[in-house]
XYZ file of C-alpha atoms in Angstrom:
650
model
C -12.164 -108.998 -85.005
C -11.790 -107.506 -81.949
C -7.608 -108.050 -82.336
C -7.776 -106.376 -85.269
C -9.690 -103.028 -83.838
C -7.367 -102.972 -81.029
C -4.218 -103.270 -83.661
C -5.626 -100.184 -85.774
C -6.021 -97.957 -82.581
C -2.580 -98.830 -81.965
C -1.461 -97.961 -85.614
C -2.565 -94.573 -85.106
C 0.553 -94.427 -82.666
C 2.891 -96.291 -84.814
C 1.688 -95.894 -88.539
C 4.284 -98.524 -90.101
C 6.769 -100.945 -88.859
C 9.591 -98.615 -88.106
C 8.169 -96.691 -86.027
C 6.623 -99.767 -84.389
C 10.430 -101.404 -84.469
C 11.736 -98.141 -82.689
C 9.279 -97.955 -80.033
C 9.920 -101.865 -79.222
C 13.472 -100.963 -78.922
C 12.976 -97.772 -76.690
C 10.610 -100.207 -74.421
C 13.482 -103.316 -74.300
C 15.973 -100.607 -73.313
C 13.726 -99.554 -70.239
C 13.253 -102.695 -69.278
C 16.477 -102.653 -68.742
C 16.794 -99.807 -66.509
C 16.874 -100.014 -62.635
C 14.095 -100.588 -60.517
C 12.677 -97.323 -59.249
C 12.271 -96.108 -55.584
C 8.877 -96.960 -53.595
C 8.045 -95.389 -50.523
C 5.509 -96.341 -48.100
C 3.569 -94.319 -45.581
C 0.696 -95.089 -43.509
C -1.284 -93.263 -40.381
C -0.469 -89.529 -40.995
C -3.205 -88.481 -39.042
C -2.738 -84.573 -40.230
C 0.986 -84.130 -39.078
C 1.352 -81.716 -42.315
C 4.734 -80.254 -41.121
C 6.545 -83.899 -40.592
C 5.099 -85.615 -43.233
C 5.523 -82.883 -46.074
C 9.092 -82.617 -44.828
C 9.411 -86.614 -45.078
C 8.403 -86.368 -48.625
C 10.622 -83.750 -49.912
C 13.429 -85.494 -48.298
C 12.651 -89.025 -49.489
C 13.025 -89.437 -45.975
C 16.356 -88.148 -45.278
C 17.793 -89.434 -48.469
C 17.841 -86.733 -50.528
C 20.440 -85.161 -47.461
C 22.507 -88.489 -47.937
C 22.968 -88.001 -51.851
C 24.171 -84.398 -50.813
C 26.737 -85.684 -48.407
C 27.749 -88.544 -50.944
C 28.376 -85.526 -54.006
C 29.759 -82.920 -51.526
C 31.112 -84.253 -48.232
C 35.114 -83.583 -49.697
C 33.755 -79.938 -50.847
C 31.567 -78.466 -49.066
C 30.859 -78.129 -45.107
C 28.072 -79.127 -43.262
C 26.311 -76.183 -42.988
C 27.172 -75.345 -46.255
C 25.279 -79.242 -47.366
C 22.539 -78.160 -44.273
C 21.918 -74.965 -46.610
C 21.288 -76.690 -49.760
C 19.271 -79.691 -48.567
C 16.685 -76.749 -46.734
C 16.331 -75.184 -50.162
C 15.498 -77.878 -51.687
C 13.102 -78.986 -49.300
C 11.014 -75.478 -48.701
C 12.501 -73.349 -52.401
C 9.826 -70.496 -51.851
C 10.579 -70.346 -48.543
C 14.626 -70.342 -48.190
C 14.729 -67.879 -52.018
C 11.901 -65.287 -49.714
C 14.393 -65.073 -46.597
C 17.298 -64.437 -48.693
C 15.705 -62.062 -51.488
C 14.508 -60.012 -47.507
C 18.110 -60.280 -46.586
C 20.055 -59.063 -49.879
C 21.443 -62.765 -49.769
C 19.705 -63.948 -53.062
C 22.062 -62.248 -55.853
C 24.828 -62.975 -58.625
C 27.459 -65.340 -57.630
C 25.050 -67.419 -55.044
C 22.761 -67.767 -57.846
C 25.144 -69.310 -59.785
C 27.084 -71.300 -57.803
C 23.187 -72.579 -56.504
C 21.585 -73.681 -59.873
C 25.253 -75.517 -61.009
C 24.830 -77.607 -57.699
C 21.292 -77.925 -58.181
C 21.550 -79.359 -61.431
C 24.854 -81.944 -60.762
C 23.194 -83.173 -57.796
C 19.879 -83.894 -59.995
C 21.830 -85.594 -62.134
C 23.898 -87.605 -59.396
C 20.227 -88.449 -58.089
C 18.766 -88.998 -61.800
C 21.798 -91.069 -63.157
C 19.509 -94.738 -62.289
C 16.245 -93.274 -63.932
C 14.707 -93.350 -67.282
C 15.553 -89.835 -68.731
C 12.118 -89.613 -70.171
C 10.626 -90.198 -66.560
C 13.173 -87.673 -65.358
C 11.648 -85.251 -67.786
C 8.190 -85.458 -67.165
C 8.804 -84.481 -63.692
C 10.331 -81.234 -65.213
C 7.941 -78.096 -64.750
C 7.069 -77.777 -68.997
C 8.365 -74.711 -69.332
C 12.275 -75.359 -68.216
C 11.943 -79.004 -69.718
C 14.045 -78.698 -72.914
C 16.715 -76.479 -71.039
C 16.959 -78.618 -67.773
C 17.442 -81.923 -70.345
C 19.932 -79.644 -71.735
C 22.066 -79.006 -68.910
C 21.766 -82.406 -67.123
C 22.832 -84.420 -70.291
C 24.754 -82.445 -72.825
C 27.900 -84.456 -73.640
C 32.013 -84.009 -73.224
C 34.003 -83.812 -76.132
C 35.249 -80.561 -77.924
C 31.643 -78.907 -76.547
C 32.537 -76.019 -73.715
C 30.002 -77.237 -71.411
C 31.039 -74.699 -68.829
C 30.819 -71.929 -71.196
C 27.239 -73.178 -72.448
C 25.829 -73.696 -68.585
C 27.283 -70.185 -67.570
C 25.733 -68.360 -70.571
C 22.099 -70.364 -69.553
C 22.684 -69.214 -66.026
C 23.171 -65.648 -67.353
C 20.105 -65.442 -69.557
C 17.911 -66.911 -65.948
C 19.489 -64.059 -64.020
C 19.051 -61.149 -66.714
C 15.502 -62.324 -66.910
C 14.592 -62.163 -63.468
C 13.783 -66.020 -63.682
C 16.490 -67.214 -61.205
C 14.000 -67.814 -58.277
C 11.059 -69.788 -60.738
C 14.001 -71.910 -62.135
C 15.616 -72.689 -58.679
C 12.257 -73.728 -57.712
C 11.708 -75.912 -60.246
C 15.517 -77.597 -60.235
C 14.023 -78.229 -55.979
C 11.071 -80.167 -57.177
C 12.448 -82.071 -59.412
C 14.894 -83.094 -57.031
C 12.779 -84.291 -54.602
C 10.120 -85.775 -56.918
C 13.013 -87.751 -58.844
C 14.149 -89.283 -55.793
C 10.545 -90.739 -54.700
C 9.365 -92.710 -58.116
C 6.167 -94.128 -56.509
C 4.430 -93.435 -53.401
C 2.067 -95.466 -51.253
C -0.350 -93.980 -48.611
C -1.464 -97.253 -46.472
C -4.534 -94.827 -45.304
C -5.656 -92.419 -42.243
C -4.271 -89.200 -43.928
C -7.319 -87.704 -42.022
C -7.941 -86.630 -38.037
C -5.730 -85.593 -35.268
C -3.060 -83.730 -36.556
C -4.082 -80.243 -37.959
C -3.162 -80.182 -41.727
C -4.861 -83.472 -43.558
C -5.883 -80.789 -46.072
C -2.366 -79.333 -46.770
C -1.422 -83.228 -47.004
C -4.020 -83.482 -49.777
C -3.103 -80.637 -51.459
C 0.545 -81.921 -51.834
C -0.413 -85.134 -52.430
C -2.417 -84.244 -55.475
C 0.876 -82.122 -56.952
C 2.622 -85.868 -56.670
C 2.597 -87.063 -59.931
C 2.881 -91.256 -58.882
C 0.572 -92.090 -55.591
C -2.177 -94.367 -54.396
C -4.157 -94.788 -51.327
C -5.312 -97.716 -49.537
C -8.118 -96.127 -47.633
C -8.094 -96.205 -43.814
C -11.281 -95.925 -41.778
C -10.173 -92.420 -40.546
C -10.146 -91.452 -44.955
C -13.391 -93.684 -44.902
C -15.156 -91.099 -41.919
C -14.606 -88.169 -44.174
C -15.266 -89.659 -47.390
C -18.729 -90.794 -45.664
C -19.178 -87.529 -44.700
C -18.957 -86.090 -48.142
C -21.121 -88.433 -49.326
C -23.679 -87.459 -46.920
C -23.481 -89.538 -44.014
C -24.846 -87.355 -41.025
C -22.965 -89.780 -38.495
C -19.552 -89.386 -40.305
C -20.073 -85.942 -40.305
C -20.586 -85.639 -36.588
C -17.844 -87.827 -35.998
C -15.480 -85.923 -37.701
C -16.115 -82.805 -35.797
C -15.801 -84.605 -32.490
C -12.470 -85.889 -33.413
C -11.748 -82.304 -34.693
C -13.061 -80.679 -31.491
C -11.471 -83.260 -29.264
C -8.123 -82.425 -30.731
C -8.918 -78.986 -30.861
C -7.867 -78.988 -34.491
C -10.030 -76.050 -35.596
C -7.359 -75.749 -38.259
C -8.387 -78.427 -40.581
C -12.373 -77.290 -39.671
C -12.855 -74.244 -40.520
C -9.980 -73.140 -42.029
C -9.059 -76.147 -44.375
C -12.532 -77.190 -45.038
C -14.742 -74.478 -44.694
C -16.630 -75.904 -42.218
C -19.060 -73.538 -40.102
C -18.926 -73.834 -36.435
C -21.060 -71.255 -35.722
C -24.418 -72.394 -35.150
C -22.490 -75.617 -33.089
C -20.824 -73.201 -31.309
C -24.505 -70.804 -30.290
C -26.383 -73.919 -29.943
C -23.931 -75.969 -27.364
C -23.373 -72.408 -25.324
C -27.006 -71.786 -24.745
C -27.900 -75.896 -24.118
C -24.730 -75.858 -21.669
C -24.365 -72.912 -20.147
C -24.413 -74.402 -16.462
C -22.590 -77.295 -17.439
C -18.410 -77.041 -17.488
C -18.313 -80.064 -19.821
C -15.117 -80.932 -18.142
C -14.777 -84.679 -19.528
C -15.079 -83.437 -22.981
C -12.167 -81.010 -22.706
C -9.798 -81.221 -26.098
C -6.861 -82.507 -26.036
C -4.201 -80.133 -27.431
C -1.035 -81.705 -29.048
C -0.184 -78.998 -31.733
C -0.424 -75.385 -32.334
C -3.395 -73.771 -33.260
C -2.262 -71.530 -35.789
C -5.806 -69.662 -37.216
C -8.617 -70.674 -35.094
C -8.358 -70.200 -31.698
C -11.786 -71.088 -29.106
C -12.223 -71.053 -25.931
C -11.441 -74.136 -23.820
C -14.623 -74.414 -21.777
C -16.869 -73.273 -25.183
C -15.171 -76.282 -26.732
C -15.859 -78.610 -24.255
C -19.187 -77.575 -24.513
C -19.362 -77.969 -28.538
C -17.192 -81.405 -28.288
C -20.215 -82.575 -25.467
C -22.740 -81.079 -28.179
C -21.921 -82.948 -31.281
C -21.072 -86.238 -28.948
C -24.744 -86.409 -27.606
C -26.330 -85.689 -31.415
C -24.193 -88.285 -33.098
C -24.718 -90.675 -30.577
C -28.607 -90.289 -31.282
C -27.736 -90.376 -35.094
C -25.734 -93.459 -34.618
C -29.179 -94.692 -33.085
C -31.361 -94.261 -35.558
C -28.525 -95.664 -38.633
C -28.067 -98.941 -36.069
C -32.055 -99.442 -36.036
C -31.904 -99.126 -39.710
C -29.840 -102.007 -40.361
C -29.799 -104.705 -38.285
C -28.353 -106.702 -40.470
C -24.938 -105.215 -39.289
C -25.618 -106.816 -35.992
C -24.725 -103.385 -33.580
C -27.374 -103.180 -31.598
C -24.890 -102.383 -28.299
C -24.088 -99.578 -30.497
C -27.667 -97.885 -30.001
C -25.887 -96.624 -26.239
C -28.680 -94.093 -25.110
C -31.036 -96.887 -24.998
C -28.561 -98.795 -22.533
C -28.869 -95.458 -20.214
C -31.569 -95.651 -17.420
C -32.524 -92.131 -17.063
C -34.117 -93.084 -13.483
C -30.892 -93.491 -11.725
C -28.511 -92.555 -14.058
C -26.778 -95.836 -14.890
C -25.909 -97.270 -18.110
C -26.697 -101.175 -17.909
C -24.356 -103.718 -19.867
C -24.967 -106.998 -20.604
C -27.246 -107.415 -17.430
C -25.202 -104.964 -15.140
C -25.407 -101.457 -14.124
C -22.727 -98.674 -14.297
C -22.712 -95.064 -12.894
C -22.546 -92.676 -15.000
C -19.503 -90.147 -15.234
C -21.560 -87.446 -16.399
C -25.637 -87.188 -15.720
C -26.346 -84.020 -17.351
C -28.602 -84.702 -20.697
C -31.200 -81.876 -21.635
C -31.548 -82.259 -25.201
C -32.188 -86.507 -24.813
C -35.688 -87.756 -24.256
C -36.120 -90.494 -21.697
C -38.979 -91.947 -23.641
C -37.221 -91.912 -27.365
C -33.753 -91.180 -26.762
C -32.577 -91.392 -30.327
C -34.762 -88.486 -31.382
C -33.388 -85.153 -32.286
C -35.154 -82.070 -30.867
C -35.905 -79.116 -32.966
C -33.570 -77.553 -32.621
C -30.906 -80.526 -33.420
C -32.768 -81.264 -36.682
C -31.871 -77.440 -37.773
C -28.288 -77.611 -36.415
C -27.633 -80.553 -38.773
C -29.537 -79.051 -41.574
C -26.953 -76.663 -41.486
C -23.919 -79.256 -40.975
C -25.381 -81.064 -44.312
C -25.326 -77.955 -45.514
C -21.581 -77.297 -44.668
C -20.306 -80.205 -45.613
C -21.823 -80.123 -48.852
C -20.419 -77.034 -50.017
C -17.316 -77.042 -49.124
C -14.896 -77.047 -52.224
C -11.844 -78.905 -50.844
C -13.605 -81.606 -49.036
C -14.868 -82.566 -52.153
C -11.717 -81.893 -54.406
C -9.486 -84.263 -51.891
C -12.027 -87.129 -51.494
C -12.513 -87.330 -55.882
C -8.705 -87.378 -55.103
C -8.867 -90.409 -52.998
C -11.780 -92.051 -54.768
C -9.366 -91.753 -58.446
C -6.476 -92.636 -57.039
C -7.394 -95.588 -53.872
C -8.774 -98.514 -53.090
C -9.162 -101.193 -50.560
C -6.219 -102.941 -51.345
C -3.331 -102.912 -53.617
C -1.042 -105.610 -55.458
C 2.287 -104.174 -56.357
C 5.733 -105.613 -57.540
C 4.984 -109.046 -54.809
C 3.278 -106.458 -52.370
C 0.066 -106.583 -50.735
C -1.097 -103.408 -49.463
C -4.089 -102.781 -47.406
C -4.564 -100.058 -44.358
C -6.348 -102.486 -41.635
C -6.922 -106.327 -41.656
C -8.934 -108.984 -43.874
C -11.001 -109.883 -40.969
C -10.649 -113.862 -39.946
C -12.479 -116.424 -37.080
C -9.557 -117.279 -33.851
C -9.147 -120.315 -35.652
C -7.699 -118.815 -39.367
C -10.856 -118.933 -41.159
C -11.487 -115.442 -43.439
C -14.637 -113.978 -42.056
C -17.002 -111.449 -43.634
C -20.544 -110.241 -43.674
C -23.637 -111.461 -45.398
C -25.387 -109.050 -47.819
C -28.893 -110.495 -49.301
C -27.843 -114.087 -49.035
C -24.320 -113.785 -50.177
C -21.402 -114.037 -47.863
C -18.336 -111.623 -48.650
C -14.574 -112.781 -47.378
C -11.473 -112.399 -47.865
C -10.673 -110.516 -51.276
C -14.572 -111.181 -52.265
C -15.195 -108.699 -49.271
C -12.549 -105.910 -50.293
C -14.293 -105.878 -53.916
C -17.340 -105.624 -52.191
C -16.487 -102.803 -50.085
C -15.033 -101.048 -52.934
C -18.206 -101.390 -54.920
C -20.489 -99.832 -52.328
C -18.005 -97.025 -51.346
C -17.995 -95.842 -54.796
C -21.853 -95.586 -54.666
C -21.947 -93.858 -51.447
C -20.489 -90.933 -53.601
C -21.410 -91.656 -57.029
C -24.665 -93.566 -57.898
C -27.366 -91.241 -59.393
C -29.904 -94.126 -58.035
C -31.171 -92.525 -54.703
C -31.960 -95.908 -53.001
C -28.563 -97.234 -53.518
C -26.800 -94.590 -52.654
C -28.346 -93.675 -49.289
C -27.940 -97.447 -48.535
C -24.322 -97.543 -49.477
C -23.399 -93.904 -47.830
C -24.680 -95.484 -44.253
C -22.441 -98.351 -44.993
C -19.503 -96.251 -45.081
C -20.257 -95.590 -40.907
C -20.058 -99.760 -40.955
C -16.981 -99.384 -42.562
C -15.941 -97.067 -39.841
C -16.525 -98.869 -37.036
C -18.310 -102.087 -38.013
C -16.533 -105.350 -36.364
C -16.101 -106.585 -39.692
C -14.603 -104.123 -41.372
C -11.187 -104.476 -42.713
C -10.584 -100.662 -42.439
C -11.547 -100.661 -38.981
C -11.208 -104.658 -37.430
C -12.009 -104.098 -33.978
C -15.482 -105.720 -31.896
C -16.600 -102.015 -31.005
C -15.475 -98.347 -31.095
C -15.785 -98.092 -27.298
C -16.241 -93.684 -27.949
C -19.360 -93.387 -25.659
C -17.742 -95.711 -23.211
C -14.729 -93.579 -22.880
C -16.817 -90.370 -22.565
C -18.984 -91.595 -19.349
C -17.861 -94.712 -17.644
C -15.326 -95.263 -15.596
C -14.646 -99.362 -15.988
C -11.825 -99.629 -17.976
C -12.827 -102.694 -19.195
C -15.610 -101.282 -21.229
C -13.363 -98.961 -22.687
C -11.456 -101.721 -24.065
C -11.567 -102.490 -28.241
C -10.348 -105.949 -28.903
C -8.805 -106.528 -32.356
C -9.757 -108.571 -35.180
C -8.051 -112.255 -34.206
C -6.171 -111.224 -38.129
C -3.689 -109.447 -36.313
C -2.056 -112.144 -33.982
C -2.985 -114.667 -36.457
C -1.042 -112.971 -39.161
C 2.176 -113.097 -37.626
C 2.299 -116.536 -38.571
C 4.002 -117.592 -41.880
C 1.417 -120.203 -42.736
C -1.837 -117.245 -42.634
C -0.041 -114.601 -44.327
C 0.447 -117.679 -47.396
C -3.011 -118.261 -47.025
C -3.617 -114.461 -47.041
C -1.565 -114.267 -50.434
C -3.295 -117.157 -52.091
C -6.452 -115.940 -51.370
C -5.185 -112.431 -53.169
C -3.529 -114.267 -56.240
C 0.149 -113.371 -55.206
C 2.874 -116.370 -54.614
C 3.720 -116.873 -51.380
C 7.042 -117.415 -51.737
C 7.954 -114.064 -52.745
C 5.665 -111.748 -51.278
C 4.717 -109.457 -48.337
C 2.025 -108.046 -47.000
C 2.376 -103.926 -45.666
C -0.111 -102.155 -43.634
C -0.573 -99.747 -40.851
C -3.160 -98.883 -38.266
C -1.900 -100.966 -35.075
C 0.779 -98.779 -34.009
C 4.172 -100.624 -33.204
C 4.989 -100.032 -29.785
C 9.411 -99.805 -30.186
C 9.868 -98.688 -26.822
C 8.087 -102.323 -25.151
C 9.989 -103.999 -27.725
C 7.501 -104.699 -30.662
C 8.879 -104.870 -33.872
C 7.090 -103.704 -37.562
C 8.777 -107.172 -39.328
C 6.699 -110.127 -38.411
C 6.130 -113.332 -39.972
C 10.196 -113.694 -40.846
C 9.263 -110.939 -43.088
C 6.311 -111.728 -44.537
C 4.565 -109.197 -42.742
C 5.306 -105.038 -42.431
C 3.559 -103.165 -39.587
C 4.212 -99.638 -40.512
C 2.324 -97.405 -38.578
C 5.282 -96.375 -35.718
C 3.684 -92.910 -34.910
C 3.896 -90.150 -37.529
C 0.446 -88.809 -35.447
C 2.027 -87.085 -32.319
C -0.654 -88.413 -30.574
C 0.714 -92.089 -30.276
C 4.778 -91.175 -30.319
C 4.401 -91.951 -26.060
C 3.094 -95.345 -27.307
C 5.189 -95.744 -29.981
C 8.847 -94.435 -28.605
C 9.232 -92.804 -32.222
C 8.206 -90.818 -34.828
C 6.862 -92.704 -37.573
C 8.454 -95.304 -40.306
C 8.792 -94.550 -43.657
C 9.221 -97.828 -45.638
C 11.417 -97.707 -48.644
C 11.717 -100.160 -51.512
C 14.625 -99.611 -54.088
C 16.529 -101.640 -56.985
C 19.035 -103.161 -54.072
C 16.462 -103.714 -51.124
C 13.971 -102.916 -48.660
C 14.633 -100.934 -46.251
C 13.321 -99.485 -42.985
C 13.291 -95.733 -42.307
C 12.628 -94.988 -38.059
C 12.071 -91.452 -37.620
C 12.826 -90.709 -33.913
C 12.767 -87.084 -33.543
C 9.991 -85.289 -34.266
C 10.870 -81.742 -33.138
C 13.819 -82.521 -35.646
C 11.832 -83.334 -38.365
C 9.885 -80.810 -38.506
C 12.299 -77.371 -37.693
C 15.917 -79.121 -38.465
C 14.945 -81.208 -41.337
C 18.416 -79.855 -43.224
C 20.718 -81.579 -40.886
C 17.679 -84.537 -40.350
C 18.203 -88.527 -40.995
C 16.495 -91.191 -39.905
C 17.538 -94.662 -38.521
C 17.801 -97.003 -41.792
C 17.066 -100.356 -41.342
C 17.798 -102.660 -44.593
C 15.043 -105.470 -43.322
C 16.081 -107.579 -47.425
C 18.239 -107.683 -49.827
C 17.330 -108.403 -53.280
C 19.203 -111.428 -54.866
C 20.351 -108.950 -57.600
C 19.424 -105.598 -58.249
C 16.066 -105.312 -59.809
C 15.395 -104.028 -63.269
C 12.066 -102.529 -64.528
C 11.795 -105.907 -66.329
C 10.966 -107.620 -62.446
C 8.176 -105.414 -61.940
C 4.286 -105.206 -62.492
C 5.083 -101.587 -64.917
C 7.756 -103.822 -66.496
C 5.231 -106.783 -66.929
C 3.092 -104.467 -68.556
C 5.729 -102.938 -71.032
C 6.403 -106.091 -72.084
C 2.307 -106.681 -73.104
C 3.280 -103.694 -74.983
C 5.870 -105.129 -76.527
C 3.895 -108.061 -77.661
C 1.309 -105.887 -79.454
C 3.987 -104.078 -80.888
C 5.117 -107.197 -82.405
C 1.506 -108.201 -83.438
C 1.055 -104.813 -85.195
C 4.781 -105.009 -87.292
C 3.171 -108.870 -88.268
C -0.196 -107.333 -89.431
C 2.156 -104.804 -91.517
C 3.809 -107.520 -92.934
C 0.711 -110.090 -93.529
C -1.400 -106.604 -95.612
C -3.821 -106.863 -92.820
C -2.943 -103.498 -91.498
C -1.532 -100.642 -94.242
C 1.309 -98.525 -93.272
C 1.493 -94.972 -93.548
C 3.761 -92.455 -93.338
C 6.729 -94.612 -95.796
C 9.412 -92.959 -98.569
C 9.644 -94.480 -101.349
């Protein structure tokens, strides 16, 4: 019964058999077609300007098809030229409309390369795939020019007279635009964000807004995308966390002028509280220009001290709440002795870097004052209402997860935490013990009730989980024993500053746990990887990303110009095509972002595939061929009476 419901929804579709035959036929012939191009990112952090410029590139790529059509015609900075426009169109067309450059014969000769390179690029792709990344409005005319036939037909003739008709109508700069897109978002079929698009950097919001124009992406959440997803779910510790990070790295940018967020009252409150205090271990950090808000140095200290204190308290209170996630050294102002100013550790005593406390009790530490309870009324407040913090994380909630199984990969940001001897550890939740892929469900689950359950008591308990997930030991986002932040701020034993990893990530440089890591995930080991990020690959002390004899890709290399001194380079962008896998190391970040024309990275093929893939290998093609097999149910139920067909001549 059920069968047959299923086969008269899809009748509605295909109303008789030959339009069932034709679509079965359209299907078998893109089965057929190549494999398209993956690309993997992971640990962004908010570098807007090198990431954006990575995209629209295909990471360098897009320049390589240029020099491949035109390296016998035109000149380098004649191929430098063209690859800019198509990375930054509104840009490149405003400078040369200013300069009287953007006219007549440049048009022309523009749009005719624009369109032979798309269909140089386009030649391996389904043309209906090709089309639907075509604005609407140009889609009949673009098909038009990129496939129209030889023969007796005067294609130049035809494409001249289009060209024409653009100019006359004052449409040349919208079309060029749109022939640039399509470029780039031909040459990038599928894109993979292996999490931490947030913090650092000062444009995770201009990320998210290009991100959401992409019309193939998923995210495996980080625990940086975790911290802000808490916080728009209403987690008051996330929410002070995030503006630490942001005041730490004086990214104001993203704050207030991505997010909306008011600093204000911070601002009044930390001013007035530390007005005889200069705050000097809490100065930011600056790695990147400030382009819209600019603050004082010493006021930020001040706020960055501020919000440090309150979310410490907050982080309190949420620890005393659950102590079922076994962080009671987390609750740090009750390890301070306000006597003699020493924080004691497992049974010994450390001086404190900084003394100065006004707004902590002695007696109840964790407790907010007054005025602290009205300052985070406010921050709820803030965070809230704020339109694009919301927009971005439904964005990540639609189109993420914890993990992801795709064409033999296994993608994940973090770890699936294990004991030191290869055992897949977890946490226990009302009797029930959650490991392995059991624990990634789980977490899924309960971050989609942080921001979605109408039932109060399950929410609030699933929205402090999200802090858990942020900086629990067990968490696969996050897989270290502590985040040693308060440690950092006021002691000076580097030992306590230290944050061991989750024994996963020596362990899983060994063949025989990343097979145990794909059994426990359904996937054959004998064919499959596994991709993440988050443990930066140190090049320069002679790390490398492919572990495991390639069973294992460590792709987080230092996009975030905060760990390119660590790193030695500038970020990996992995890159999956119908020949092989391949290994993009970006090592010049200046480059990347103000010389992207003449830009291209280190490629590193890392496999080649046995043959060249088809459609048919992969999980879309798997699922086309279900199609096809309903299809085929649906002509028999034509055949058999079960069904009637509609729509036949006589």
């Amino acid at each position: 019964m059920l069968n047959h419901k299923y086969l008269k929804l899809l009748s509605k579709d295909f109303p008789n058999e030959h339009m069932a035959t034709g679509e079965i036929i359209r299907l078998e012939g893109l089965c057929e077609m190549p494999k398209g191009t993956e690309y993997f990112f992971s640990d962004i952090h908010g570098e807007d300007g090198a990431f954006i410029h990575l995209m629209r590139s295909a990471s360098g790529n897009i320049r390589t098809k240029i020099r491949e059509l035109y390296g016998n015609i035109l000149t380098e900075d004649e191929q430098n030229q063209l690859a800019n426009l198509i990375y930054d169109p509104d840009k490149i067309i405003s400078i040369l409309q200013r300069t009287g450059r953007f006219q007549g014969e440049w048009i022309r000769l523009t749009i005719i390369r624009l369109v032979d390179l798309l269909r140089y690029i386009s030649s391996k792709s389904n043309r209906d795939e090709v089309r639907q990344k075509m604005p609407k409005e140009y889609q009949s005319i673009l098909t038009e020019m990129l496939y129209i036939g030889a023969g007796d037909f005067d294609r130049k003739s035809f494409v001249n007279h289009i060209i024409n008709k653009i100019v006359e109508l004052g449409d040349s700069p919208r079309f060029i635009v749109a022939l640039c897109e399509t470029i780039q978002k031909v040459c990038v079929n599928h894109l993979h964000i292996i999490g931490d698009i947030f913090d650092r950097g000062k444009g995770p919001h201009t990320i998210m807004e290009e991100l959401i124009l992409f019309d193939k992406v998923d995210f495996q959440w980080g625990n940086h995308d975790v911290l802000w997803m808490g916080a728009a779910a209403g987690n008051e510790v996330c929410m002070c966390s995030v503006l630490r990070i942001g005041i730490r790295y004086y990214n104001f940018d993203a704050l207030e002028d991505g997010y909306g967020i008011n600093l204000r009252p911070l601002s009044n409150m930390a001013q007035e509280v530390y007005a005889d205090d200069d705050c000097k271990r809490f100065d930011p950090k600056v790695i990147g220009k400030t382009e819209y808000a600019h603050i004082d140095m010493q006021l930020a200290g001040k706020m960055h001290k501020m919000i440090t204190i309150i979310e410490a308290k907050l982080e309190g209170q949420l620890v005393e709440r659950h102590p079922e996630y076994e962080m009671s050294h987390r609750n740090v102002l009750k390890n301070i002795n306000f006597e003699d100013m020493t924080y004691e550790f497992e049974g010994k005593k450390y001086k404190l870097l900084d003394t100065n406390f006004p707004t902590v009790d002695p007696k109840d530490p964790t407790k907010l004052s007054a005025e602290e309870e009205e300052l985070m009324s406010i921050i709820r407040a803030t965070f809230a209402h704020s339109e694009p913090l919301h927009r971005h994380v439904r964005f990540l909630y639609s189109k993420g997860n914890t993990y992801k199984r795709m064409n033999n990969n296994l993608l994940f940001h973090g770890c699936v935490p294990m004991t030191e001897d290869g055992e897949f550890d977890g946490i226990t939740v009302n009797n029930r013990f959650y490991s392995g892929k059991r624990l990634l469900d789980y977490i899924y689950v309960r971050m989609n009730q942080a921001y979605y359950s109408d039932l109060l008591s399950i929410q609030k308990d699933a929205c402090d989980f999200m802090w858990y997930l942020w900086s629990g030991p067990k968490s696969p986002m996050f897989g270290k024993h502590k985040m040693a932040t308060f440690e950092r701020y006021f002691l000076a034993d580097k030992e306590l500053h230290k944050e061991n990893y989750n024994p996963y990530y020596q362990l899983s440089q060994k063949v025989e746990i990343c097979d145990k890591i794909f059994r426990e995930f359904d996937m054959d080991p004998d064919i499959s990887r596994i991709i993440n990020g988050h443990v930066p690959v140190k090049i320069k002390d002679g790390e490398t990303p492919v572990k495991a004899n390639g069973k294992l890709f460590v792709i987080d290399g230092g996009i975030s110009q905060a760990y390119q001194p660590k790193t030695g380079i500038a970020g990996y962008t992995l890159i999956f095509n119908s020949h092989h896998l391949a290994l993009a190391e970006h090592h010049n970040f200046d480059q990347i972002e103000n010389d992207m024309a003449s830009y291209t990275p280190n490629i590193q093929i890392v496999e080649v595939m046995p043959r060249r893939l088809k459609v048919s290998d992969t999980d879309e093609g798997s699922m086309i061929k279900e199609r096809i097999k309903d299809l085929k149910m649906l002509i028999q139920a034509f055949r058999n009476g079960t069904i009637k067909e509609v729509g036949l001549k006589d």
